[in-house]
Structures are given as structure tokens and as C-alpha cells.
mmCIF file of C-alpha atoms in Angstrom:
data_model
loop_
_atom_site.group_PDB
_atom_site.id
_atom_site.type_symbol
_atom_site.label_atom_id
_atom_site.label_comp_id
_atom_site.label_asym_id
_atom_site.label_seq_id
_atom_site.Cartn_x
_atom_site.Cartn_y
_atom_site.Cartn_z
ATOM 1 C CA UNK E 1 -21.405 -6.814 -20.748
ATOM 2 C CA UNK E 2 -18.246 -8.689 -22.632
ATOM 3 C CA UNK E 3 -15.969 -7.099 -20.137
ATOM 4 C CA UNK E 4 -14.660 -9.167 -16.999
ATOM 5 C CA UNK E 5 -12.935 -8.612 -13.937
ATOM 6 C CA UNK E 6 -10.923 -11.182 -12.534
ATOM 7 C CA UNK E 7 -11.060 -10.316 -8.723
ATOM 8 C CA UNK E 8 -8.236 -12.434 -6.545
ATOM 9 C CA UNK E 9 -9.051 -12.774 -3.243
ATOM 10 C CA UNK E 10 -7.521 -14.829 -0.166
ATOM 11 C CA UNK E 11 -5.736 -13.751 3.230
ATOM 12 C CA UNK E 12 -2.630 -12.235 3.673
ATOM 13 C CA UNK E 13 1.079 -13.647 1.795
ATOM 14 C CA UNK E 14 -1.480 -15.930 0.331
ATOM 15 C CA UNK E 15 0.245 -15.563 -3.075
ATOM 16 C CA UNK E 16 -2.425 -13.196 -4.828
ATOM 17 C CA UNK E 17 0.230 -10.852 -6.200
ATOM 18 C CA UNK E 18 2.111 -13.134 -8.175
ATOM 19 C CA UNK E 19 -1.055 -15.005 -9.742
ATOM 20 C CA UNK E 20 -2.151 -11.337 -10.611
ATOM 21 C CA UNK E 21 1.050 -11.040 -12.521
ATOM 22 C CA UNK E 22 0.891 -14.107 -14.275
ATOM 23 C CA UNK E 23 -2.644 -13.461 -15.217
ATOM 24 C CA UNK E 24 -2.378 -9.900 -16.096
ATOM 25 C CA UNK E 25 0.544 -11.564 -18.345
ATOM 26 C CA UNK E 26 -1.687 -14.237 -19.751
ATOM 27 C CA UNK E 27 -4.870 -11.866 -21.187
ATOM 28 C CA UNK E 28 -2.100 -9.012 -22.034
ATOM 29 C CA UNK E 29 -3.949 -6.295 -19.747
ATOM 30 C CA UNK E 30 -3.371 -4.318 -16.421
ATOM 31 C CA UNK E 31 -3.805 -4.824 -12.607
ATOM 32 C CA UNK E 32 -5.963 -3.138 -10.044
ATOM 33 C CA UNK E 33 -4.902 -3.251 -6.290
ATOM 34 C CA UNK E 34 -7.814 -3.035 -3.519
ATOM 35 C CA UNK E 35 -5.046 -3.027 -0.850
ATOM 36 C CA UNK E 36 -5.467 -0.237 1.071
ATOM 37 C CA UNK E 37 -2.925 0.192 2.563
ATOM 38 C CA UNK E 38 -0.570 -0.193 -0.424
ATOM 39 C CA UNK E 39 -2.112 2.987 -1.775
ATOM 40 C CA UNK E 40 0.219 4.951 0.548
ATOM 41 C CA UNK E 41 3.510 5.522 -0.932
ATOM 42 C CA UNK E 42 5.499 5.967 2.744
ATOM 43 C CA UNK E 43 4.046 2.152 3.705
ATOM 44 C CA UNK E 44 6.093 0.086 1.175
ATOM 45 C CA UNK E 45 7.411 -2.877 3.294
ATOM 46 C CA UNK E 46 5.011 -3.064 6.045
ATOM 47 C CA UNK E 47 2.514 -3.691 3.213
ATOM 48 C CA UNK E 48 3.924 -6.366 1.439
ATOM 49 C CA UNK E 49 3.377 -3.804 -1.649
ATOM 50 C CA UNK E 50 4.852 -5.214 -5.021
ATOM 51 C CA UNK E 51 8.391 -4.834 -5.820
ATOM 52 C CA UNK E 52 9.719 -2.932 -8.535
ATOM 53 C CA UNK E 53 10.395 -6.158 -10.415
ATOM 54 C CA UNK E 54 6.797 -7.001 -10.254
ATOM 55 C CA UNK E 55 5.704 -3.385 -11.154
ATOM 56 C CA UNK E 56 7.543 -3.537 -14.037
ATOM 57 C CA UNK E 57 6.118 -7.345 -14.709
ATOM 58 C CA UNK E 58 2.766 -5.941 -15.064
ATOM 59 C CA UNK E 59 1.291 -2.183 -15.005
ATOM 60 C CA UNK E 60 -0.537 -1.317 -11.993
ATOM 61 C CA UNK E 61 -2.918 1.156 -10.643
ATOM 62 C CA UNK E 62 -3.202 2.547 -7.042
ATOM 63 C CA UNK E 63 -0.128 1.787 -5.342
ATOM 64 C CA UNK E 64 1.618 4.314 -3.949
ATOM 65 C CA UNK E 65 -0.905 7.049 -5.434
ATOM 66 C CA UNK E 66 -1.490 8.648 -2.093
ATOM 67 C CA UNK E 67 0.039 9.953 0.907
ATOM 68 C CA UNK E 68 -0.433 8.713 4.227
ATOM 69 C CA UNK E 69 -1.627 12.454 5.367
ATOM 70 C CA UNK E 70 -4.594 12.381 2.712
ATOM 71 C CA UNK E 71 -7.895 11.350 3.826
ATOM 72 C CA UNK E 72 -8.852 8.750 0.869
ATOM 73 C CA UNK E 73 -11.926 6.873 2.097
ATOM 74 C CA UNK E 74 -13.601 3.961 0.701
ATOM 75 C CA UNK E 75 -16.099 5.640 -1.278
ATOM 76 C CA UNK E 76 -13.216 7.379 -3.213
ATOM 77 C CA UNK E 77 -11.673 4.599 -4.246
ATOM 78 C CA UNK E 78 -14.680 2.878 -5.523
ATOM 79 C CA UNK E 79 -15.532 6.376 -7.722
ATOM 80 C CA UNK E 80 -11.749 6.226 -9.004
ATOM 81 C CA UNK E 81 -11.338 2.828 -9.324
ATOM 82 C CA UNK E 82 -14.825 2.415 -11.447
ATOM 83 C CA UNK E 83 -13.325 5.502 -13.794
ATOM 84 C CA UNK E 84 -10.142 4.015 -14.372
ATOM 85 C CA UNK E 85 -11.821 0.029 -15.606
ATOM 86 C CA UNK E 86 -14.039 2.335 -17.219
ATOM 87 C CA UNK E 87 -10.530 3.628 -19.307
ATOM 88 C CA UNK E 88 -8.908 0.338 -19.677
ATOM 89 C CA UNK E 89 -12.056 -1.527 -20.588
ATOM 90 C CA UNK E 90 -12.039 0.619 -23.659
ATOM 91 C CA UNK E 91 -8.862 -1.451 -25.039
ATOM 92 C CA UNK E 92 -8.890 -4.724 -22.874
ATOM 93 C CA UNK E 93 -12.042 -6.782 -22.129
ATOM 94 C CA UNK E 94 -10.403 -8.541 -19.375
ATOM 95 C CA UNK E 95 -8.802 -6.724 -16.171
ATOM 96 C CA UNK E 96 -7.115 -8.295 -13.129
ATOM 97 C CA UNK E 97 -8.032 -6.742 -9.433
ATOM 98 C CA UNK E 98 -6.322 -7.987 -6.456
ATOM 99 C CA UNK E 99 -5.909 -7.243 -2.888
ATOM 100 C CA UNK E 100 -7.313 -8.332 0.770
ATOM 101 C CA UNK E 101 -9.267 -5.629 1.759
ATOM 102 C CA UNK E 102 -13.125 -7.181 1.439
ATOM 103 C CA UNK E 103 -14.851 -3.783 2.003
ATOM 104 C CA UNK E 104 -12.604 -2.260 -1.187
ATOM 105 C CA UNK E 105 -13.014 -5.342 -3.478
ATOM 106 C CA UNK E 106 -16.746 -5.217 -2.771
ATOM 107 C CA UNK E 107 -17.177 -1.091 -3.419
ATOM 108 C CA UNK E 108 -15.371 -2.296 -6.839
ATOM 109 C CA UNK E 109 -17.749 -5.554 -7.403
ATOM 110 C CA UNK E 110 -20.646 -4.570 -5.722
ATOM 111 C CA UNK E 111 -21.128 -1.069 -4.952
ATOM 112 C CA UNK E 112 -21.171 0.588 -1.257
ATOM 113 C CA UNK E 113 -24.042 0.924 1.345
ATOM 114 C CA UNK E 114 -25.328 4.372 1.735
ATOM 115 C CA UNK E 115 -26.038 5.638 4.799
ATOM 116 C CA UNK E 116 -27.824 9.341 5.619
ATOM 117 C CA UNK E 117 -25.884 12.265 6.715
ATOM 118 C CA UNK E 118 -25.590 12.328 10.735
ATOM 119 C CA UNK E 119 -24.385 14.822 12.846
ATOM 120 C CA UNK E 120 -20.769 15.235 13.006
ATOM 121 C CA UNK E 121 -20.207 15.686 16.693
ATOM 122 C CA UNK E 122 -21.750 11.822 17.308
ATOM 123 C CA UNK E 123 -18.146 10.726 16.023
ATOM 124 C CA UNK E 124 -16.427 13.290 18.132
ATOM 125 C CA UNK E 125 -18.645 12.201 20.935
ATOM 126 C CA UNK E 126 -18.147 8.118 20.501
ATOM 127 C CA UNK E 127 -14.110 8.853 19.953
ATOM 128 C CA UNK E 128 -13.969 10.403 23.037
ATOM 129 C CA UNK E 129 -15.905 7.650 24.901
ATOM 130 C CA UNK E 130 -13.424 4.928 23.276
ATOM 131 C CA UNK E 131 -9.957 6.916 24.815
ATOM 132 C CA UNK E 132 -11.956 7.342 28.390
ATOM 133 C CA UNK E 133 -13.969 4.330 28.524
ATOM 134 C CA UNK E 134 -11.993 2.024 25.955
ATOM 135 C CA UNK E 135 -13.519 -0.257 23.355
ATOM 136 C CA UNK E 136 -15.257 -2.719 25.101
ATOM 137 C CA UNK E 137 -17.519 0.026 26.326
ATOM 138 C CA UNK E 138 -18.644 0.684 23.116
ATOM 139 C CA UNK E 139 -18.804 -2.765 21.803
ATOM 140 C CA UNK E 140 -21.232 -3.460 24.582
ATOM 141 C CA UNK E 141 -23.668 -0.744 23.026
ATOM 142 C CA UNK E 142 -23.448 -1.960 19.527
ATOM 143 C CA UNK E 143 -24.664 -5.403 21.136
ATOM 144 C CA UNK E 144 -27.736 -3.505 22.412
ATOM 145 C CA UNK E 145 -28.528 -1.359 19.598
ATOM 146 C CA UNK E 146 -27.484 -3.613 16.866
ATOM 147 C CA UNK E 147 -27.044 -7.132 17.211
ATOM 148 C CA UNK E 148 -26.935 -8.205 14.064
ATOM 149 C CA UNK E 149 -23.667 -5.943 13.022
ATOM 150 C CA UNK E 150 -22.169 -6.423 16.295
ATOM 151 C CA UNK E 151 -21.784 -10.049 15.441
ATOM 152 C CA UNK E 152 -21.017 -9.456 11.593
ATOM 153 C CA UNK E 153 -18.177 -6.736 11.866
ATOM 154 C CA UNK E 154 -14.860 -7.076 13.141
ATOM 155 C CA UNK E 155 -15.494 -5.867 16.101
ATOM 156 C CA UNK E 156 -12.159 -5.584 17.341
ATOM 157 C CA UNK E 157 -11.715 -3.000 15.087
ATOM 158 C CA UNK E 158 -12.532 0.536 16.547
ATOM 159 C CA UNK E 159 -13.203 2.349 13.689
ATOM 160 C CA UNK E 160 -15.988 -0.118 12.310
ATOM 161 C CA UNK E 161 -17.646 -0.127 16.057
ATOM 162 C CA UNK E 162 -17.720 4.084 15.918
ATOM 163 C CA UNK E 163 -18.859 3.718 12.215
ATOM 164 C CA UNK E 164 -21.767 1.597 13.336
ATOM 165 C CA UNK E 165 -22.912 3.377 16.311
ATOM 166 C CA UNK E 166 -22.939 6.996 14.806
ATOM 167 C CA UNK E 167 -25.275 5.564 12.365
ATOM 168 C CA UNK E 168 -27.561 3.717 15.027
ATOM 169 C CA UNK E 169 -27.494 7.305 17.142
ATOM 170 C CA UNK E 170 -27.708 9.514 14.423
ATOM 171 C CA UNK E 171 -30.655 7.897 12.765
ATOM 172 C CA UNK E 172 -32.709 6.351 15.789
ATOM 173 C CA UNK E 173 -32.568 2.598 13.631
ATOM 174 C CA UNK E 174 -29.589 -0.208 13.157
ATOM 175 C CA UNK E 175 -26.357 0.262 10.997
ATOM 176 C CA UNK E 176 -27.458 -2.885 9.444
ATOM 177 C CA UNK E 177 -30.863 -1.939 8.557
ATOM 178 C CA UNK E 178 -29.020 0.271 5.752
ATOM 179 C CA UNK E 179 -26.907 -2.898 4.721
ATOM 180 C CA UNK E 180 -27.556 -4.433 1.047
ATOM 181 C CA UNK E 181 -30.568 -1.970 -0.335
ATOM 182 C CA UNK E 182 -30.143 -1.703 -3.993
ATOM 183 C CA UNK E 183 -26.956 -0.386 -5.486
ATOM 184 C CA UNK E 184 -25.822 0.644 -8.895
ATOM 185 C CA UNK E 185 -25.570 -2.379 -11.987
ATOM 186 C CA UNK E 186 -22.036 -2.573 -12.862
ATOM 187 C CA UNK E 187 -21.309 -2.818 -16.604
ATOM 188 C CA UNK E 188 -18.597 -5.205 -16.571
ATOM 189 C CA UNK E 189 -19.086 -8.862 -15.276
ATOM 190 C CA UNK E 190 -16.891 -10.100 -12.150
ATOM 191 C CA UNK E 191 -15.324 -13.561 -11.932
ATOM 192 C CA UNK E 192 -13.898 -13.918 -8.457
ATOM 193 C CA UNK E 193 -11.353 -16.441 -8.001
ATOM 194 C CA UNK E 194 -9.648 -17.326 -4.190
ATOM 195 C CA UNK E 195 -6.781 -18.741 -2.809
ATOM 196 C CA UNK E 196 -6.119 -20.463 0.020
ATOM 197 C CA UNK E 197 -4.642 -23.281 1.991
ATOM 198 C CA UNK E 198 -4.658 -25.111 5.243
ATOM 199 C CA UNK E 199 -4.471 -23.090 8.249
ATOM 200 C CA UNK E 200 -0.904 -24.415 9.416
ATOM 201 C CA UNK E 201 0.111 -23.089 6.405
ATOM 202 C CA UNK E 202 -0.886 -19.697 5.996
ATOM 203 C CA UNK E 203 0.283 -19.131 9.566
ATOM 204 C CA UNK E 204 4.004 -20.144 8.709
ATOM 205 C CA UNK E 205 3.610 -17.981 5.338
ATOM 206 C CA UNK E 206 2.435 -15.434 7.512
ATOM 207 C CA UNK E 207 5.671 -15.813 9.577
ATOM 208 C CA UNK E 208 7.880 -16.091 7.295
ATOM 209 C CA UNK E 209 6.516 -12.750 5.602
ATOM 210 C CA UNK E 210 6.931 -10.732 8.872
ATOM 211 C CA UNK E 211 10.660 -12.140 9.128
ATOM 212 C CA UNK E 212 11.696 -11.123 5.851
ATOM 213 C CA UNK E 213 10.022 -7.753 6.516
ATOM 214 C CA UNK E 214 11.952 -7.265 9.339
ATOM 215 C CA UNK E 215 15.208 -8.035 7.619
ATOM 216 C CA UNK E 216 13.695 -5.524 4.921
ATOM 217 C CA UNK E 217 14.626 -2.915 7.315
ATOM 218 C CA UNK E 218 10.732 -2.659 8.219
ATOM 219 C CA UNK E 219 11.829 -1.371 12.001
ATOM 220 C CA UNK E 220 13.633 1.563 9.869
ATOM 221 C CA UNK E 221 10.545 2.167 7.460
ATOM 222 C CA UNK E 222 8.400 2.100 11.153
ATOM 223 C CA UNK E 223 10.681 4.655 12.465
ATOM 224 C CA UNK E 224 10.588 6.899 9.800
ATOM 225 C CA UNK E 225 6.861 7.373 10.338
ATOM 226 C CA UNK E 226 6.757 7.654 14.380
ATOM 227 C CA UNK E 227 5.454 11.056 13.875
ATOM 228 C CA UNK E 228 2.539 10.065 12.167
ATOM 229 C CA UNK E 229 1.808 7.121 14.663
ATOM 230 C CA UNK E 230 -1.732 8.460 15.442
ATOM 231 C CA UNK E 231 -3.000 9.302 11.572
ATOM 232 C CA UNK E 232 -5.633 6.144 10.279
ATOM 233 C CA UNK E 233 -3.671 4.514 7.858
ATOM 234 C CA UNK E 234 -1.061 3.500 10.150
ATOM 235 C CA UNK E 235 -3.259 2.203 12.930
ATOM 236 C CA UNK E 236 -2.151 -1.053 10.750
ATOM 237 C CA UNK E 237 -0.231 -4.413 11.820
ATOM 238 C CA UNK E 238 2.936 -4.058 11.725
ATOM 239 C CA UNK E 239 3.175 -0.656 12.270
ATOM 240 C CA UNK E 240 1.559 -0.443 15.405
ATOM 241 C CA UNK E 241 3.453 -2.636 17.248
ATOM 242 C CA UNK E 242 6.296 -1.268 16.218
ATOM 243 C CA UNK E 243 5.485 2.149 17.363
ATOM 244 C CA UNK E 244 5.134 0.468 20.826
ATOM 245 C CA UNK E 245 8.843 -0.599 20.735
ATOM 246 C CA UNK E 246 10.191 2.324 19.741
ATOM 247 C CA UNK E 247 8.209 4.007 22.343
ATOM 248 C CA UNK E 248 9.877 1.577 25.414
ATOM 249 C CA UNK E 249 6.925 -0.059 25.535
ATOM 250 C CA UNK E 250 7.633 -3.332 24.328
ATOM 251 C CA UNK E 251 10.443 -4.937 23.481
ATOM 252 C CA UNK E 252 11.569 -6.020 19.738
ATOM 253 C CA UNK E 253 10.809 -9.754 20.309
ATOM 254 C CA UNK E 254 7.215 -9.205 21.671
ATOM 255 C CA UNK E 255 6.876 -6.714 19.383
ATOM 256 C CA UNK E 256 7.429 -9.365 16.417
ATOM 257 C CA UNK E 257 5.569 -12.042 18.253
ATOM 258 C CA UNK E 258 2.612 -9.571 17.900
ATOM 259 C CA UNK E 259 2.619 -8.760 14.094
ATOM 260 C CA UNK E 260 2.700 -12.750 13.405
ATOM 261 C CA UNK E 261 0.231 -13.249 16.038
ATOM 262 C CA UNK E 262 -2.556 -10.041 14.768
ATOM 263 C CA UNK E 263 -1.783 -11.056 11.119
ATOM 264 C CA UNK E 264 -2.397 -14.583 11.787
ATOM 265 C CA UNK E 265 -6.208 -12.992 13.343
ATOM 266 C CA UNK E 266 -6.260 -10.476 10.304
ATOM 267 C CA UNK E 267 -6.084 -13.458 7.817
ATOM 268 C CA UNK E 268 -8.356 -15.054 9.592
ATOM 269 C CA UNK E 269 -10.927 -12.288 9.080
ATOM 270 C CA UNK E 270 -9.858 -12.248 5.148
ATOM 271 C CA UNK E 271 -10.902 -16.016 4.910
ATOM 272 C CA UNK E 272 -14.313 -15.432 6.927
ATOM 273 C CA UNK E 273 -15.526 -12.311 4.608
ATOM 274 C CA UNK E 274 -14.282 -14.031 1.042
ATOM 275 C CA UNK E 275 -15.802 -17.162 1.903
ATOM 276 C CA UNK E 276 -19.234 -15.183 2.243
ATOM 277 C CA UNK E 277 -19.252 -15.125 -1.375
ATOM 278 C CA UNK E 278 -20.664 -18.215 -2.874
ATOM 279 C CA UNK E 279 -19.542 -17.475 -6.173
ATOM 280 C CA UNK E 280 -15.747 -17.603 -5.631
ATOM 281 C CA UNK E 281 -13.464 -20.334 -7.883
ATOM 282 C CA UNK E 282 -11.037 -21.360 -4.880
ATOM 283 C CA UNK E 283 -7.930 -23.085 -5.280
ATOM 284 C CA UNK E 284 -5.128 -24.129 -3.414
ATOM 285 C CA UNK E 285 -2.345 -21.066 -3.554
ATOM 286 C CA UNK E 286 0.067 -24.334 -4.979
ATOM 287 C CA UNK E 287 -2.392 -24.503 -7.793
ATOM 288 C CA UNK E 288 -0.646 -25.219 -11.360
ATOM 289 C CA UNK E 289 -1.288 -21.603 -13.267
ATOM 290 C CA UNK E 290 -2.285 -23.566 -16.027
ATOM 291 C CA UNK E 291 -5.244 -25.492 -13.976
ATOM 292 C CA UNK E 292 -6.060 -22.002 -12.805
ATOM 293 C CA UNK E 293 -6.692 -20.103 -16.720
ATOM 294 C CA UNK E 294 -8.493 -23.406 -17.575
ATOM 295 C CA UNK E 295 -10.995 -22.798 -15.235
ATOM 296 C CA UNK E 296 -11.358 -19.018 -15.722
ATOM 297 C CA UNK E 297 -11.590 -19.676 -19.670
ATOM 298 C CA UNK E 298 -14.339 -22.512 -18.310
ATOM 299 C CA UNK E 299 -16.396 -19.969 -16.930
ATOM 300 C CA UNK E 300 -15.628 -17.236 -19.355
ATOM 301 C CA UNK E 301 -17.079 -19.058 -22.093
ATOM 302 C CA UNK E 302 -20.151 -20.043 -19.660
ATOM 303 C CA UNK E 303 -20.779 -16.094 -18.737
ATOM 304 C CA UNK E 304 -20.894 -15.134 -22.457
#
């Protein structure tokens, strides 16, 4: 148990990608991404994914490793990503992991849920419902079934609804009744570490990200993909709205005004699930590097 991961957390163009650099740089070791949607190699601007300059900074695993046409699920990523610290903690007793995906830093920290096996035409069933009846229909039966994860999950969020109602139909109890049972000791110790700042300013960092996407040539990267519009990984912000313009739905400026304005909500959802965990060093994303390794050595030495 000498070996540490050094999770970085926070919302969206938060800065976690260039502290993971400078850290990775600092201990002399290698970076872990639990984005998940930088895994896909055809969603490079949309994603904020790392430049080559900061590729090259640092050596990283799981960005770009899949295609947007694979089905890579949760549970696979917590099974490859557990392999490959496995691999590097053989050389390096420190490892960096960043990204803002809760659900795939917590398969890494924590280990998954497991649910039983239910019966495959529930999903079909419950995805029809949500294109006849829409969303709210079904976010109305998680509040019956299952209050308790209809007011923990994002609800807005179709596929988490369908997730937790297959499980409350195909097993007669609540989704969250299979929440937080005993899962697997990890051999490595986690220090989690956050940043953050005040609200005003992660929405004009947020803003300023989706403008310099767009001037990226994001609407070209968007277009690129059209045909894929309906596959999971790019029912994503940024991408989605962008698929409505260049489907005459909307026009370019609403179109922007609603990636800044479901980002803004998406980081909002970041803070909410990071700030769950107790355990998390935060500090402000203008932080002094230096101030930052002080602390982690702090609590290195106090975890030995």
C-alpha cells in the first residue's frame, strides 16, 4: 500500500489538465484520463482533450483509444484502467488521474455497484416510452419507485433515468437499494485533490472555452460526425446542439448560447458529486503549484 493516486477533480475548463501536467512532471510518472468522452479519438475539440503539446508534456493513457462506434461502458474502463496502474505502479509509486466524469473516477477509486442481470427487453421497452411519452414521463416513475435515486441522479439525463428504472422493474426493489454494498479493496491508496473557484468564474471560463472551441473549427469537427448524431457518445454538449443547427433547427447563435448555458448546468453537476467526497484537498484553480505539492507531500507523509 506505498502506491498513490493523485485523483484531480473539479468542473469543466477548471484547469485540471494543466495541474496534471505539472504534477505528472513533478513525481516523474504518467497520467490517467477519466474523461469519457476524450477516450474517442473523432471528439478532439468538443472535448477540450489535451493538445499535442501537452501529450507530449506528459504520457497519457486513454485518450483517443477508442472509436466513437465502440460500445466502451463504464465497467470496462474501470477493468482497463485498474490493469494499466497495476503496470505503471510496478516502476512509479505515484500516478496522476484526472478528468470530470464522477462515475469513471469513482469505478477507478472506489469500485462500481453491481446490479443483477435483468431482462433485456425492459430497456427496449423504457426507450421506447421516452421517444413516445418523453422524459418527464419516466422521471415521474422513478419518483414513485425510487425516491431516493430520483433525487440523487441527474435526472435530466435520460440514460441514468432508463438505467434506474430497468433495475427497479427488472428486480421488483429500488436502483438504490444496490448502491454502496461492499466492493473490491484497492491496493493503491487515493489522495483526491479539487479545484475550484467562485461561480462567476467558472461560468466565464466556461465561456470563454466554448468560444475558442468554436474558433477551433468545432462547427467543422460537429459536422464531420452528423451521421453519427444518434450513437451515445455524442449525445454530449456541444455536439448536440450543434447537430440542431446544422439540421435548420436552430440557429448558430442559439446554438452557442446553449453549449455555455448546458455546460454552465454540467459543471454544476461536477461540483455537486466531487463535493460528496469529504476527503478531497480543494484549492482555488489560481493556487501557486508549489502550495499545491506542499500539501500533497503533507498528506503523503501522513498516509505512510
Amino acid at each position: 500500500m506505498n502506491k498513490y493516486l493523485i485523483s484531480i477533480v473539479g468542473p469543466t475548463a477548471i484547469g485540471k489538465t494543466a495541474l496534471s501536467i505539472k504534477l505528472a512532471q513533478h513525481y516523474k510518472t504518467e497520467i490517467i484520463s477519466a474523461d469519457s468522452r476524450q477516450f474517442f479519438k473523432e471528439m478532439q475539440i468538443g472535448t477540450a482533450a489535451p493538445t499535442k503539446g501537452e501529450l507530449a508534456a506528459a504520457k497519457h493513457h486513454f485518450i483517443h483509444h477508442k472509436s466513437i462506434k465502440d460500445n466502451y461502458s463504464v465497467g470496462a474502463f474501470e477493468k482497463d484502467a485498474l490493469k494499466c496502474l497495476e503496470a505503471l505502479f510496478k516502476e512509479k509509486d505515484v500516478v496522476i488521474m484526472v478528468g470530470g466524469s464522477g462515475l469513471y473516477v469513482d469505478a477507478v477509486t472506489k469500485g462500481l455497484d453491481h446490479f443483477p442481470e435483468v431482462d433485456s427487453n425492459i430497456r427496449k421497452n423504457l426507450n421506447n416510452e421516452l421517444e413516445t411519452k418523453g422524459l418527464e414521463q419516466l422521471q415521474e416513475q422513478l419518483k414513485t419507485l425510487d425516491p431516493v435515486s430520483y433525487s440523487t441522479i441527474a435526472i435530466d439525463n435520460p440514460h441514468r433515468v432508463i438505467r434506474a428504472l430497468e433495475i427497479c422493474f427488472g428486480t421488483g426493489k429500488p436502483y438504490a437499494s444496490f448502491l454502496n454494498k461492499d466492493k473490491e479493496k484497492r491496493n493503491f491508496k487515493t489522495i483526491t485533490i479539487g479545484l475550484t473557484a467562485d461561480r462567476e468564474i467558472i461560468y466565464n471560463r466556461i465561456n470563454q472555452r466554448v468560444n475558442i472551441m468554436l474558433q477551433d473549427r468545432l462547427l467543422d469537427e460537429v459536422k464531420d460526425l452528423l451521421d453519427y448524431k444518434d450513437l451515445n457518445a455524442l449525445n454530449t454538449v456541444g455536439y448536440k446542439e450543434l447537430f440542431n443547427y446544422l439540421l435548420d433547427e436552430w440557429d448558430l447563435e442559439f446554438a452557442t448560447s446553449e453549449i455555455k448555458k448546458n455546460t454552465r448546468r454540467f459543471a454544476k453537476r461536477q461540483l455537486t458529486w466531487f463535493k460528496k467526497n469529504e476527503e478531497t484537498l480543494w484549492f482555488d484553480y489560481n493556487a501557486p503549484i508549489e502550495k499545491i505539492i506542499t500539501q500533497l507531500e503533507s498528506h503523503l507523509i501522513r498516509l505512510k
